[in-house]
Coordinates of C-alpha atoms in Angstrom, one line a residue:
R1 CA -40.8 53.3 64.2
K2 CA -42.7 50.6 62.9
E3 CA -39.5 47.9 64.4
S4 CA -40.3 49.9 68.3
K5 CA -43.4 49.3 68.1
K6 CA -42.7 46.1 67.3
Q7 CA -41.1 45.8 70.2
D8 CA -43.3 47.2 72.6
L9 CA -45.4 45.4 71.8
L10 CA -43.5 42.4 72.2
E11 CA -42.7 43.3 75.4
E12 CA -46.1 44.3 76.4
I13 CA -47.3 40.6 75.8
V14 CA -44.0 39.2 77.9
S15 CA -45.2 41.1 80.4
F16 CA -48.6 39.8 80.7
L17 CA -46.9 35.7 80.3
K18 CA -44.6 36.6 83.4
K19 CA -47.6 37.0 85.8
E20 CA -48.9 33.0 85.3
I21 CA -45.6 31.3 83.8
L22 CA -43.0 32.4 87.1
Q23 CA -38.5 32.9 86.9
E24 CA -38.6 31.5 83.2
S25 CA -38.3 35.6 81.8
D26 CA -35.6 34.2 79.1
N27 CA -38.0 30.6 78.5
I28 CA -40.6 33.1 77.0
Y29 CA -39.6 35.2 74.9
L30 CA -37.1 32.3 73.3
V31 CA -41.0 30.1 73.3
L32 CA -43.1 32.9 71.6
L33 CA -40.2 33.7 69.4
N34 CA -39.8 29.8 68.1
G35 CA -44.5 30.4 67.9
L36 CA -43.7 33.7 65.5
S37 CA -41.4 31.9 63.4
A38 CA -43.6 29.5 61.8
Y39 CA -44.7 33.2 59.9
S40 CA -41.4 33.5 59.1
S41 CA -39.1 32.0 55.4
N42 CA -37.1 29.6 58.3
P43 CA -39.2 29.2 61.3
I44 CA -37.0 28.1 64.5
N45 CA -37.2 23.7 66.2
L46 CA -36.9 24.0 70.2
R47 CA -36.4 21.5 72.9
I48 CA -37.2 21.8 75.6
L49 CA -35.7 19.8 78.2
A50 CA -36.4 19.3 81.5
P51 CA -38.0 16.1 83.6
S52 CA -41.7 15.7 84.6
S53 CA -43.6 18.3 86.6
E54 CA -41.3 20.5 85.7
G55 CA -44.0 22.4 83.6
K56 CA -42.9 22.4 80.0
T57 CA -45.8 21.7 78.8
Y58 CA -47.5 24.6 81.0
L59 CA -45.4 26.7 79.8
V60 CA -46.0 26.4 76.3
N61 CA -49.4 25.7 76.5
K62 CA -49.5 29.7 78.0
I63 CA -48.0 31.4 75.2
S64 CA -49.7 29.3 71.9
K65 CA -53.1 29.9 73.5
L66 CA -52.2 33.6 71.9
F67 CA -52.5 31.9 68.8
P68 CA -54.7 31.6 66.2
K69 CA -55.8 28.1 66.8
T70 CA -55.7 27.0 63.2
D71 CA -52.6 27.7 63.4
V72 CA -51.3 25.6 66.0
L73 CA -51.0 22.2 66.3
N74 CA -50.4 20.7 70.0
L75 CA -49.8 17.2 69.9
S76 CA -49.4 14.6 72.9
T77 CA -47.7 11.8 71.4
A78 CA -48.0 10.8 67.6
S79 CA -46.8 8.6 65.7
A80 CA -44.9 8.3 61.7
Q81 CA -48.5 6.8 61.4
S82 CA -50.3 9.3 62.8
F83 CA -49.5 12.0 60.0
K84 CA -51.8 11.1 57.4
Y85 CA -54.9 11.4 59.0
L86 CA -54.2 15.2 59.4
N87 CA -57.0 17.4 57.0
G88 CA -55.1 17.7 53.4
E89 CA -55.9 17.4 49.5
M90 CA -55.4 14.9 47.1
V91 CA -52.5 16.6 44.8
I92 CA -50.7 15.0 41.1
E93 CA -47.1 16.5 40.8
D94 CA -47.1 18.9 37.5
E95 CA -44.4 19.5 35.0
S96 CA -42.7 22.4 37.0
G97 CA -42.8 20.1 39.8
N98 CA -45.9 21.8 41.6
F99 CA -48.5 20.3 43.2
V100 CA -51.5 21.0 41.9
S101 CA -55.2 19.6 43.4
I102 CA -56.8 16.3 40.9
E103 CA -60.1 17.6 42.0
P104 CA -61.3 19.4 39.1
K105 CA -60.0 16.8 37.4
L106 CA -61.6 14.5 38.1
V107 CA -65.3 15.8 38.7
E108 CA -64.7 16.5 34.5
L109 CA -64.2 13.0 34.2
E110 CA -66.3 11.5 36.4
I111 CA -69.2 14.1 33.9
Q112 CA -67.8 12.5 30.9
N113 CA -68.3 8.6 33.1
L114 CA -71.8 9.5 33.4
D115 CA -72.9 10.6 29.9
K116 CA -74.5 7.9 28.3
S117 CA -74.3 8.8 24.6
K118 CA -70.4 8.0 25.1
S119 CA -69.6 4.4 23.2
K120 CA -68.2 1.0 26.2
S121 CA -64.8 1.7 24.9
E122 CA -65.0 5.6 25.5
L123 CA -65.9 4.5 29.6
E124 CA -63.7 1.8 30.2
S125 CA -61.2 5.1 28.5
I126 CA -62.3 7.3 30.6
R127 CA -63.0 5.2 34.3
T128 CA -59.0 4.2 32.9
K129 CA -58.2 7.5 33.3
M130 CA -59.6 8.2 36.8
I131 CA -57.7 5.1 37.9
K132 CA -54.0 6.6 36.8
L133 CA -55.1 10.2 38.0
K134 CA -56.1 8.9 41.6
K135 CA -52.7 6.0 41.7
N136 CA -50.2 8.7 40.2
S137 CA -51.8 11.6 43.3
W138 CA -50.2 12.0 47.0
Y139 CA -51.6 13.1 49.4
M140 CA -50.5 17.1 50.5
I141 CA -51.0 18.6 53.9
D142 CA -49.8 22.7 54.0
I143 CA -48.2 23.2 57.2
S144 CA -47.2 26.2 56.1
N145 CA -46.8 28.9 59.3
K146 CA -47.8 26.1 61.2
W147 CA -46.5 25.4 64.7
L148 CA -45.9 22.0 65.5
I149 CA -45.8 21.4 69.3
F150 CA -45.2 18.2 70.9
S151 CA -45.9 18.0 74.3
D152 CA -44.7 14.9 75.6
S153 CA -41.3 12.4 75.2
Q154 CA -42.5 10.5 71.7
D155 CA -41.6 8.0 69.7
I156 CA -37.9 7.9 67.9
G157 CA -40.0 6.8 64.8
L158 CA -41.2 9.9 64.1
W159 CA -38.3 12.0 64.3
E160 CA -37.3 8.9 61.6
M161 CA -39.8 10.8 59.0
L162 CA -39.2 14.3 60.7
K163 CA -36.0 14.6 60.3
T164 CA -36.0 15.7 56.8
L165 CA -38.8 17.9 57.6
L166 CA -37.3 19.8 60.2
S167 CA -34.1 20.5 58.1
H168 CA -36.3 23.1 55.9
D169 CA -34.2 22.5 53.5
D170 CA -37.4 22.3 50.8
E171 CA -40.9 23.4 50.2
Y172 CA -42.1 19.6 49.4
I173 CA -40.8 16.8 51.3
K174 CA -42.3 12.9 50.6
H175 CA -42.5 10.2 52.2
Q176 CA -44.5 6.7 51.6
V177 CA -46.3 5.4 54.5
T178 CA -47.1 1.8 54.4
N179 CA -50.5 0.2 55.9
K180 CA -52.0 -2.7 55.8
I181 CA -55.3 -3.6 54.9
G182 CA -57.6 -6.8 55.1
G183 CA -54.1 -8.5 55.8
K184 CA -51.7 -6.6 52.3
N185 CA -49.7 -4.2 52.5
T186 CA -50.8 -0.5 50.4
T187 CA -48.6 2.3 50.1
K188 CA -49.7 6.1 50.8
R189 CA -48.4 8.8 49.1
I190 CA -47.4 11.6 50.7
V191 CA -46.7 15.5 50.4
F192 CA -45.8 17.8 53.0
K193 CA -45.0 21.4 52.0
G194 CA -44.5 24.5 54.0
K195 CA -42.1 24.3 56.7
P196 CA -43.7 24.5 60.3
A197 CA -42.2 25.5 63.9
V198 CA -41.5 22.6 66.1
T199 CA -41.5 23.1 69.5
Y200 CA -40.7 19.6 71.5
C201 CA -41.1 19.2 75.2
S202 CA -39.0 16.5 76.5
A203 CA -37.9 14.4 80.1
K204 CA -36.4 12.1 78.5
D205 CA -32.5 10.3 78.1
E206 CA -32.4 9.8 73.9
S207 CA -28.3 10.0 73.3
K208 CA -28.9 7.1 73.6
Y209 CA -30.5 5.6 70.2
Q210 CA -28.9 6.6 66.9
I211 CA -30.9 9.3 66.3
S212 CA -30.1 11.8 68.8
E213 CA -27.2 13.3 67.4
E214 CA -29.2 14.5 64.4
I215 CA -32.1 15.8 66.7
D216 CA -29.3 18.0 68.3
T217 CA -28.8 19.3 65.1
R218 CA -31.9 19.7 64.4
F219 CA -33.3 21.7 67.3
D220 CA -32.1 25.0 70.0
T221 CA -32.2 23.1 73.6
I222 CA -33.4 25.1 76.3
Y223 CA -33.3 23.8 79.8
L224 CA -36.5 25.3 82.9
R225 CA -35.3 26.7 85.8
T226 CA -35.2 24.5 88.6
N227 CA -34.6 26.6 91.8
P228 CA -37.2 26.9 95.3
Q229 CA -37.2 30.7 94.8
K230 CA -39.6 29.3 91.7
Y231 CA -41.7 26.9 93.2
K232 CA -42.2 29.3 96.4
E233 CA -43.5 31.9 94.2
S234 CA -46.1 29.1 92.3
I235 CA -47.2 27.7 95.7
G236 CA -48.1 31.4 96.2
E237 CA -49.7 32.4 93.0
I238 CA -52.0 28.9 93.3
L239 CA -53.4 30.0 96.7
T240 CA -53.9 33.8 95.4
Q241 CA -56.3 32.3 93.0
T242 CA -58.0 29.7 95.3
A243 CA -58.5 32.8 98.0
N244 CA -59.9 34.9 95.0
F245 CA -62.4 31.5 93.6
C246 CA -63.2 30.8 97.0

């Protein structure tokens, strides 16, 4: 009976969406399930291919608005570097391979460092521990139960970085990102936690790139309908909404 109620609810949501997303019944189901899979143990990666201005972004945005804002990350363009700016926390890997926050230990060391009763050598030892703790730390970005949406064609370098993440093989995926600051190369250690659902909207032919085959194996691909009836109904809907507004 519970499964029946879930199916009824799904049908109600799809019926609601079909009023604004015309001639795309099958794709509404697929994109909606794509987003819902973010809450499963093995999320779906979905690629939507269609020429520019055919409604890829409209389809995904209408559906994603039904989800909690905190669970959806919608990016027009992104680079491998941009992911280091997502919200995260500093962690350290323990002996079991788990990542734990360094904040409690760091606060403890900072308090000890303010203790004026300690000798100079003791304070130096504390500061050395603080430096070592920070040096051995990772910047962890938790993307568990998140729906990542790339609403436009992306730089191939992004997929080079994300291809391991898209495979959903491990709970933690490590990356080292190099930046040049003040003329010197500095490395930032990043670890992604979790397996997100990913939607990729693209109008670009990526077959010429070496990584294209790897992208193909990591995404289910769908295509938008392109027919006169769809355009006719879309124009009719726009005219109706304009008349109501006036």
